[in-house]
mmCIF file of C-alpha atoms in Angstrom:
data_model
loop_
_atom_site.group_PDB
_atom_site.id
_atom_site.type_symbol
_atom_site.label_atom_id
_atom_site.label_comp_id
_atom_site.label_asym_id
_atom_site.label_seq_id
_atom_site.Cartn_x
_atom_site.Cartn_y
_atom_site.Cartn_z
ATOM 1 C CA UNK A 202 88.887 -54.157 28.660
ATOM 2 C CA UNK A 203 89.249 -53.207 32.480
ATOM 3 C CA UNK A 204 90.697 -56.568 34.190
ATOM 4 C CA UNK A 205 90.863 -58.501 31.087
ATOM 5 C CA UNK A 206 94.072 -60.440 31.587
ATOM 6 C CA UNK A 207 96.597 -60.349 28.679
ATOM 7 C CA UNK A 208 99.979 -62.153 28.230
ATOM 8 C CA UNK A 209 102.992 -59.707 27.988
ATOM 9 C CA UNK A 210 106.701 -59.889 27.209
ATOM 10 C CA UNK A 211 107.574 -57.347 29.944
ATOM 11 C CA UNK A 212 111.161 -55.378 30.135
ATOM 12 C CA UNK A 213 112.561 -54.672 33.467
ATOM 13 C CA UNK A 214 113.030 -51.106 34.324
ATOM 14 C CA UNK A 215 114.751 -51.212 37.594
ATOM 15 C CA UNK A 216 115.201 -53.271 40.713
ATOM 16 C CA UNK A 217 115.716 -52.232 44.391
ATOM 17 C CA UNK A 218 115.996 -53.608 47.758
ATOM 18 C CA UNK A 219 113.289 -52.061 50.402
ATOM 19 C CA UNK A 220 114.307 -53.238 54.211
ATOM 20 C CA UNK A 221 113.758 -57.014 53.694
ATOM 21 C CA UNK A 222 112.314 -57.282 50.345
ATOM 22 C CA UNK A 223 112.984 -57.031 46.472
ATOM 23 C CA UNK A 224 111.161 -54.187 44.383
ATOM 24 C CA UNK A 225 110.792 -55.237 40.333
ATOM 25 C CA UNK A 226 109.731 -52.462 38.242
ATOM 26 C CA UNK A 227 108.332 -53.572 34.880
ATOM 27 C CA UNK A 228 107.380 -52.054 31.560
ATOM 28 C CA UNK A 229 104.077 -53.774 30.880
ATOM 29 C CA UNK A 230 101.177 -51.387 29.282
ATOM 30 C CA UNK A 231 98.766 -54.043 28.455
ATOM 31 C CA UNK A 232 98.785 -55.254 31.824
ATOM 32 C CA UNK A 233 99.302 -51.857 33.713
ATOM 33 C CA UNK A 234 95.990 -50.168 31.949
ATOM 34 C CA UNK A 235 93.942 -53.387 33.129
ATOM 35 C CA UNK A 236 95.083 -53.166 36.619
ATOM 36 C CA UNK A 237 92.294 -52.702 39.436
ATOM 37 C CA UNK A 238 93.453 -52.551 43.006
ATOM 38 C CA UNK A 239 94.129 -56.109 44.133
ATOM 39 C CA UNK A 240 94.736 -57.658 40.915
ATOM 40 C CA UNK A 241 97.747 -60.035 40.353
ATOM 41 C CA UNK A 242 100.082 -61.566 38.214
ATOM 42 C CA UNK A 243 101.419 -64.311 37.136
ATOM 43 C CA UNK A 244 105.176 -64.788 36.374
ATOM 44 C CA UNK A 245 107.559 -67.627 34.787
ATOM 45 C CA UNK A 246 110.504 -68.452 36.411
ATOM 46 C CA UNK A 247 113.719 -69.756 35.393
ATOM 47 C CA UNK A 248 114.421 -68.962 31.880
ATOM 48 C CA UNK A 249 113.563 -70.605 28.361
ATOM 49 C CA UNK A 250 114.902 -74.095 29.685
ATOM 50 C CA UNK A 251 114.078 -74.354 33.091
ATOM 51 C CA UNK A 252 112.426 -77.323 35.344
ATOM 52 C CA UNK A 253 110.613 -74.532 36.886
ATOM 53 C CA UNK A 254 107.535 -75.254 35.104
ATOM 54 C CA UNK A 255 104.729 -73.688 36.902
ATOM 55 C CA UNK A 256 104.508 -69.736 37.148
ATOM 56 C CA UNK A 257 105.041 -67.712 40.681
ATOM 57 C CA UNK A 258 101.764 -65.540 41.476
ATOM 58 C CA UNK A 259 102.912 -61.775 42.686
ATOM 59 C CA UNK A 260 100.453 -58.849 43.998
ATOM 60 C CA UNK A 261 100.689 -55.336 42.305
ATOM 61 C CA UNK A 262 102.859 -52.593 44.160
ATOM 62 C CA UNK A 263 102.346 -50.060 41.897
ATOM 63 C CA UNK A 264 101.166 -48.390 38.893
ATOM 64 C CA UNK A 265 102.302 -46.058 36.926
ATOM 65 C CA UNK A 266 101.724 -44.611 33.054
ATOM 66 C CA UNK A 267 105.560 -44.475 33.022
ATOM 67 C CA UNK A 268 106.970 -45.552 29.487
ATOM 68 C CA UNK A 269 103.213 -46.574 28.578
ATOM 69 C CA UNK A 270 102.653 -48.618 31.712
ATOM 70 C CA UNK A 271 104.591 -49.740 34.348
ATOM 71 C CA UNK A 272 103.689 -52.327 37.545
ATOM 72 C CA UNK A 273 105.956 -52.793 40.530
ATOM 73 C CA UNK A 274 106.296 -56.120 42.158
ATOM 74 C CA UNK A 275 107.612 -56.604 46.045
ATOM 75 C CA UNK A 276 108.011 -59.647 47.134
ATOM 76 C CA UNK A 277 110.872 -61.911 49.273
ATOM 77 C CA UNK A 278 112.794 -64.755 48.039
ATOM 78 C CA UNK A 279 111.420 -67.827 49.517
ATOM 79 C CA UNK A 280 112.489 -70.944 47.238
ATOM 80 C CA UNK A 281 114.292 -71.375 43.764
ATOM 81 C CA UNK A 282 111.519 -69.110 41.611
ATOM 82 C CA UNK A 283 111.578 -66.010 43.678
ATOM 83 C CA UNK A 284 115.349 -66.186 44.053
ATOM 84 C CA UNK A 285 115.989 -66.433 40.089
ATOM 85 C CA UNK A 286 113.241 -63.686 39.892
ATOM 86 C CA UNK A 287 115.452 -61.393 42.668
ATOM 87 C CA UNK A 288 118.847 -62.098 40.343
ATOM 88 C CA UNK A 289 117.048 -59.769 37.279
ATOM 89 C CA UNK A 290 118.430 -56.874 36.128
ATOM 90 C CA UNK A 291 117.229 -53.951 34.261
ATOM 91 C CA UNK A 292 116.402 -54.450 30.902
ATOM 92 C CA UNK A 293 115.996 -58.508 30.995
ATOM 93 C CA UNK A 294 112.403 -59.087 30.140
ATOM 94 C CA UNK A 295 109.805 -61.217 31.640
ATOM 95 C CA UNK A 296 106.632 -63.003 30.802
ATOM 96 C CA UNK A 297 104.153 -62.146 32.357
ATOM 97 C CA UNK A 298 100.125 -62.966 32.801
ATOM 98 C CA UNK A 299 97.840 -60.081 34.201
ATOM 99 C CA UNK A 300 95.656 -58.535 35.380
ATOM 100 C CA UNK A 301 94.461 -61.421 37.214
ATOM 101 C CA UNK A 302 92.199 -62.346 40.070
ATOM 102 C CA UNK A 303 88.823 -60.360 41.449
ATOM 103 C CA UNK A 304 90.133 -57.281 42.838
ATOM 104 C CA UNK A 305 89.146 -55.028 46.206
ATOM 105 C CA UNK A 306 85.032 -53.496 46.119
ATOM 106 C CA UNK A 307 85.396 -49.728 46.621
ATOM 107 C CA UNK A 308 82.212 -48.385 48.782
ATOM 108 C CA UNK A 309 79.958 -46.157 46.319
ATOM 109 C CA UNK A 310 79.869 -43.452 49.087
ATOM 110 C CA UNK A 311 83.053 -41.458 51.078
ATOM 111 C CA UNK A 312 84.222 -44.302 53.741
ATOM 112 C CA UNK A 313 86.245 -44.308 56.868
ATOM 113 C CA UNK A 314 88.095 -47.388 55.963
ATOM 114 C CA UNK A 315 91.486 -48.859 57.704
ATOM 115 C CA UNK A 316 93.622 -51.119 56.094
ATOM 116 C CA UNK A 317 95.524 -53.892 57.390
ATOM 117 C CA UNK A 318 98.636 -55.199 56.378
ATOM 118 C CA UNK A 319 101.344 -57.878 57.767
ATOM 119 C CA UNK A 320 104.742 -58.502 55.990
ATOM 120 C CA UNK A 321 104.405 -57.663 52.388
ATOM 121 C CA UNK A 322 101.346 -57.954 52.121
ATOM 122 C CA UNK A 323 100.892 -54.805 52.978
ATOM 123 C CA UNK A 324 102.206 -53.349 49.472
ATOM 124 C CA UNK A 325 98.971 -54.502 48.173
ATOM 125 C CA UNK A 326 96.847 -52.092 49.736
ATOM 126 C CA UNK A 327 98.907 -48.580 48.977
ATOM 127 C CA UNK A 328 96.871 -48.665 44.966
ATOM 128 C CA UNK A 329 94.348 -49.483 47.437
ATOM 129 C CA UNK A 330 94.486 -46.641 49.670
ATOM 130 C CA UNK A 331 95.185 -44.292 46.030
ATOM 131 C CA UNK A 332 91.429 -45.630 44.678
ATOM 132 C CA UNK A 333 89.979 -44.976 48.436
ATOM 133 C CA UNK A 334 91.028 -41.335 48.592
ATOM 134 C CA UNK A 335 90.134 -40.361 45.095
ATOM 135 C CA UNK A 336 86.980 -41.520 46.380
ATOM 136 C CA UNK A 337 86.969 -38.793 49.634
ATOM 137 C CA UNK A 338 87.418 -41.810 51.695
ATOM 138 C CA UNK A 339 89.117 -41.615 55.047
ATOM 139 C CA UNK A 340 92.316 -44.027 55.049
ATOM 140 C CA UNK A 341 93.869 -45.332 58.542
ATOM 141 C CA UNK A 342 96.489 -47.950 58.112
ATOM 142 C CA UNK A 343 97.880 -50.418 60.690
ATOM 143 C CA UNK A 344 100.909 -52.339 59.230
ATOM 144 C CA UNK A 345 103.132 -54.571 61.040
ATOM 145 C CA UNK A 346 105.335 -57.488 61.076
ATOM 146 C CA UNK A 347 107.605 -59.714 62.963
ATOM 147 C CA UNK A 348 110.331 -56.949 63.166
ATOM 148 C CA UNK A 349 111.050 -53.566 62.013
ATOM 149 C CA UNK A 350 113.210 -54.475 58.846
ATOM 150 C CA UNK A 351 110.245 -56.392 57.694
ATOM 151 C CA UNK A 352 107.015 -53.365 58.015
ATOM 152 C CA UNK A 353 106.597 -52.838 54.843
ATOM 153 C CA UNK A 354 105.475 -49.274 53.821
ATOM 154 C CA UNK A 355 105.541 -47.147 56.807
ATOM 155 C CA UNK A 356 106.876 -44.049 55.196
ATOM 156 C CA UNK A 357 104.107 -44.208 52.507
ATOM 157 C CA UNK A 358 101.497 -45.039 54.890
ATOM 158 C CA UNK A 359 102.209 -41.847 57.101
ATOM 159 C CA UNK A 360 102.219 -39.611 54.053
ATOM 160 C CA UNK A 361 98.649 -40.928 52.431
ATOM 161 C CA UNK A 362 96.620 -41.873 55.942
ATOM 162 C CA UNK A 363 95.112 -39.937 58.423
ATOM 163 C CA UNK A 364 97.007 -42.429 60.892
ATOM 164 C CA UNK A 365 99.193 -45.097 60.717
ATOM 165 C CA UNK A 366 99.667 -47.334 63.320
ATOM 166 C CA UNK A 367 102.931 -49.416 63.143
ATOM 167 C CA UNK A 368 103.409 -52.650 65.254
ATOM 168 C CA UNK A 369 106.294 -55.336 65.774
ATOM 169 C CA UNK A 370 106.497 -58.673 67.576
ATOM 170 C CA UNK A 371 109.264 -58.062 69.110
ATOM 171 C CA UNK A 372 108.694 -54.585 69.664
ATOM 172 C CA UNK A 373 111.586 -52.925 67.266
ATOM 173 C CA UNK A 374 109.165 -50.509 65.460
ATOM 174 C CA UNK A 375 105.931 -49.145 67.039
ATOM 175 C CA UNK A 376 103.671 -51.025 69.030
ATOM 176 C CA UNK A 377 104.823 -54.220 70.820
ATOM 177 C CA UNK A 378 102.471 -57.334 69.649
ATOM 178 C CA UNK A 379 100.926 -58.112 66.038
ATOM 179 C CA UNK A 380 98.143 -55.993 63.935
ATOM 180 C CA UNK A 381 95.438 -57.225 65.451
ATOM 181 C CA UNK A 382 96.161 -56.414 68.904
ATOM 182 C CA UNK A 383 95.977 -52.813 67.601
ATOM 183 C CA UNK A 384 93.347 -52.993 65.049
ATOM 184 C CA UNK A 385 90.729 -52.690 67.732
ATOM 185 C CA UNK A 386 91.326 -49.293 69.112
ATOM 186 C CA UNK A 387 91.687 -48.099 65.986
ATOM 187 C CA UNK A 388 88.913 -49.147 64.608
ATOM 188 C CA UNK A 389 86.857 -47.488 67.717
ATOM 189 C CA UNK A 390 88.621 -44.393 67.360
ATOM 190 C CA UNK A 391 88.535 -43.394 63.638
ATOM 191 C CA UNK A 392 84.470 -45.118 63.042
ATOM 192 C CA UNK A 393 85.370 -47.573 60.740
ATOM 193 C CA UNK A 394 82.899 -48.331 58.581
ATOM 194 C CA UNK A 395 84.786 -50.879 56.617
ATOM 195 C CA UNK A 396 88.258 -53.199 56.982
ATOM 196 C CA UNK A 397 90.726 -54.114 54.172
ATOM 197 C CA UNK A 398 93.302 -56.279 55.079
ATOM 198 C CA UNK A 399 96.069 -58.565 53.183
ATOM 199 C CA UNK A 400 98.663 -60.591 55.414
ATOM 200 C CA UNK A 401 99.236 -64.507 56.309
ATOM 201 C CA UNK A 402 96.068 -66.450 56.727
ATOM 202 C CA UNK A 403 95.948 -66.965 60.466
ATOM 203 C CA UNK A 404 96.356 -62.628 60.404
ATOM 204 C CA UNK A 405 93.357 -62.532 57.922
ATOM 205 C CA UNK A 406 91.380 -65.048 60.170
ATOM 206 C CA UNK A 407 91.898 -62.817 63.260
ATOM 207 C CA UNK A 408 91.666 -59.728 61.437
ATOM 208 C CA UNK A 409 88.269 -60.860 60.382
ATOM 209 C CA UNK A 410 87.289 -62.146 63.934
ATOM 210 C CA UNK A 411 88.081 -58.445 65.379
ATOM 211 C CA UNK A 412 85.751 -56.952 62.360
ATOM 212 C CA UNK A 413 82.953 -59.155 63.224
ATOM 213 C CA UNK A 414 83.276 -57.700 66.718
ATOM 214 C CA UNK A 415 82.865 -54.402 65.393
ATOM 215 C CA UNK A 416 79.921 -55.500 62.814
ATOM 216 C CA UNK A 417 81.869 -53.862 60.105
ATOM 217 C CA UNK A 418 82.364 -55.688 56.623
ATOM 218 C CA UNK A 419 86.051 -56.840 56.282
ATOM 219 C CA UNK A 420 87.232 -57.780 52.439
ATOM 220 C CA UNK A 421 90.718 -59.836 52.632
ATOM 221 C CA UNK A 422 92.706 -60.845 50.281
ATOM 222 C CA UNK A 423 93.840 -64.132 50.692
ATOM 223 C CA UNK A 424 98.062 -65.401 50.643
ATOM 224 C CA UNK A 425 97.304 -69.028 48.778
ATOM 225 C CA UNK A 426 100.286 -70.384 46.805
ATOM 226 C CA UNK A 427 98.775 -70.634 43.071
ATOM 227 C CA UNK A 428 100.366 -72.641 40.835
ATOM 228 C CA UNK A 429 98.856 -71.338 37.383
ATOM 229 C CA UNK A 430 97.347 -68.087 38.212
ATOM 230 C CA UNK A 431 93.682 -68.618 35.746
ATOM 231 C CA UNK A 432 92.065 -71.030 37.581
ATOM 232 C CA UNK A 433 92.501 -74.618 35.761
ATOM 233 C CA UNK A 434 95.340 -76.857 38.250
ATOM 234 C CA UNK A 435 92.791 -76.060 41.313
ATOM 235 C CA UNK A 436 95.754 -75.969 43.809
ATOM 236 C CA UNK A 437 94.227 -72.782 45.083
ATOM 237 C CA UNK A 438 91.044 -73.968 46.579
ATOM 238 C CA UNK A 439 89.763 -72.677 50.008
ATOM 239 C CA UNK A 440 86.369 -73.104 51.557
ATOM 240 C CA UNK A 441 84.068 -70.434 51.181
ATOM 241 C CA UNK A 442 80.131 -69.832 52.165
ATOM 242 C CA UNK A 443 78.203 -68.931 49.378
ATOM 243 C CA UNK A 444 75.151 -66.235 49.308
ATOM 244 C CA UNK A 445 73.294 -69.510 49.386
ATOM 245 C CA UNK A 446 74.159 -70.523 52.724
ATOM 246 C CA UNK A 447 76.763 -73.343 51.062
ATOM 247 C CA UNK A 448 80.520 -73.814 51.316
ATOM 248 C CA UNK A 449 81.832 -74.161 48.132
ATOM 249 C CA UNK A 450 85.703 -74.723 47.225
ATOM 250 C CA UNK A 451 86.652 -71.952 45.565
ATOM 251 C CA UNK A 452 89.791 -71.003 43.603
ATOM 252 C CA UNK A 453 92.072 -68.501 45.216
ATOM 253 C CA UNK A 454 92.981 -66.869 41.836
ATOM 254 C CA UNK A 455 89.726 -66.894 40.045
ATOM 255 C CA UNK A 456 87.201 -66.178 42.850
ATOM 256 C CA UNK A 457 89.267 -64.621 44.914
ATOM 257 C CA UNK A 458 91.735 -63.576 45.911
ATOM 258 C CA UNK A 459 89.633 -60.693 47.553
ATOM 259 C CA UNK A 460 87.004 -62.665 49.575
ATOM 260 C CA UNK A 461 84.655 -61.387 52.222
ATOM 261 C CA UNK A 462 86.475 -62.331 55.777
ATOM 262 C CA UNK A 463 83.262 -63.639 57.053
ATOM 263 C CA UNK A 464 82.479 -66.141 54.436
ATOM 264 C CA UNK A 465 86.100 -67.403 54.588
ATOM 265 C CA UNK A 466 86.262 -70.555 56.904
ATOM 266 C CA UNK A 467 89.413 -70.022 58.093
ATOM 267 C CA UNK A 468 89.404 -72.795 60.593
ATOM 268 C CA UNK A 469 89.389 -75.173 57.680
ATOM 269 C CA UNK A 470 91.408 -73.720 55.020
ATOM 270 C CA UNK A 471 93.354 -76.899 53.465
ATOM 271 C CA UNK A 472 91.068 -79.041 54.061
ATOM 272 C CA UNK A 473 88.008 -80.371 52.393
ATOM 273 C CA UNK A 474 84.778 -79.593 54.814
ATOM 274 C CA UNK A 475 82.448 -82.410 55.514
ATOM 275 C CA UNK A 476 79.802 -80.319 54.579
ATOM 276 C CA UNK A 477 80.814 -78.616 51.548
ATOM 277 C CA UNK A 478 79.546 -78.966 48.212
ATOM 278 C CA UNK A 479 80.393 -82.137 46.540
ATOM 279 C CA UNK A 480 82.038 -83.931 50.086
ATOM 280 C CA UNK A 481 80.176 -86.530 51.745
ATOM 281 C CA UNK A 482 77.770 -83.950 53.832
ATOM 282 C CA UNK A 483 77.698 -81.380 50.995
ATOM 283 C CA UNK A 484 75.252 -79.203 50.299
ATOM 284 C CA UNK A 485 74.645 -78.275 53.853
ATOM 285 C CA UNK A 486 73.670 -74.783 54.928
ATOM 286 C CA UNK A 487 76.023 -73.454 57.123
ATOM 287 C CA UNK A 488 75.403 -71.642 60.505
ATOM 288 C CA UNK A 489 77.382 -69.132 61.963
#
């Protein structure tokens, strides 16, 4: 049954602004006992007679056995669906498609593992960080974003990590400069044996540049706008190297989104590569 995705009529329990972004708690048990960290949903937008056609794809906050299941949602209003979404109140309902998606690999043995996160994409990682430490992993987080109103989680972060290292643009909250410019230190100074990170692609690409440095896996999970959440419009698709040796396009939702950073090629994402499988050139092995 674990990640099995099911279709739920979900009722909205409450809403709540945190700095820059909405919070949407909803009742949804079928979904909620499913739910592996990194897993995803699928919502529809816009009512029973809407033009809004095509669901909105949201990462998992939080869960909790609250009224027989409960996930949060956090996420910022960026076009017509996520506004309508921000406008619900509690006790509308919602439909809802989830668990979805292949969620984060825990390591089999105690871990010092630091987590990345830019923007809200960092609320993906606290269930994260939950699964790591009932593990007897060690959990260092380094969140940032372009200002202060927009770090998501630093409260939480201090309370569950060992550190937390904060970091702002333009230098409002923490450390002047973006996550990555940190991440390096930090990984030195706590061992990492292993990086988790979820932010904007160009963050993930660099994130995974500085872990390859440090010849430490690095699992990301990837910000691509899906349209239908299960795999079938293909609007997803990003170039990935198989165990094979052979870039395959991939959906974001299906595959992914938790991909390991080194088999992402970032440098090509939204693009079809020469060389993968089924282009002119495809088939090719590809060397790092």
């Amino acid at each position: 049954m674990a990640g099995t995705p099911v279709q739920v009529t979900g009722t909205v329990l409450t809403t709540r602004r945190v700095d820059a972004y909405h919070a949407l708690t909803v009742v949804a048990p079928g979904i909620a006992e499913r739910y592996r960290p990194g897993h995803f949903v699928s919502v529809a937008v816009g009512g029973a007679h809407t033009s809004m056609v095509t669901r909105r794809a949201f990462s998992i906050h939080d869960v909790k056995a609250d009224y027989g299941g409960t996930v949060e949602l956090v996420f910022t209003t960026g076009g017509p669906g996520t506004a309508w979404l921000a406008e619900r109140r509690a006790r509308d309902t919602l439909d809802l498609v989830g668990p979805l998606g292949r969620p984060f690999p825990l390591p089999r043995d105690p871990a010092h593992c630091v987590l990345v996160g830019a923007e809200y994409g960092s609320a993906v990682l606290f269930p994260l960080a939950d699964a790591l430490l009932a593990r007897g992993c060690r959990v260092d987080f380094v969140l940032g974003a372009a200002g202060a109103e927009r770090v998501f989680g630093a409260m939480r972060a201090r309370r569950m990590a060992e550190t937390t290292t904060l970091t702002t643009e333009d230098g409002s909250l923490g450390l002047r400069g973006k996550v990555t410019d940190a991440l390096p230190s930090v990984i030195a100074d706590t061992r990492a044996d292993v990086v988790y990170a979820c932010a904007p692609m160009e963050t993930l690409r660099a994130v995974t540049a500085v872990a390859m440095e440090f010849d430490i896996p690095v699992q990301v999970a990837v910000e691509e706008s899906m349209a239908c959440g299960i795999g079938v419009c293909m609007t997803c698709v990003l170039p990935v190297i198989g165990d094979d040796g052979v870039t395959r396009m991939v959906r974001a939702c299906a595959e992914g989104p938790v991909f390991r950073g080194e088999r992402v090629r970032f440098e090509d994402v939204g693009t079809i590569p020469f060389d993968a499988l089924g282009a002119p050139g495809g088939g090719a092995r590809h060397v790092s």
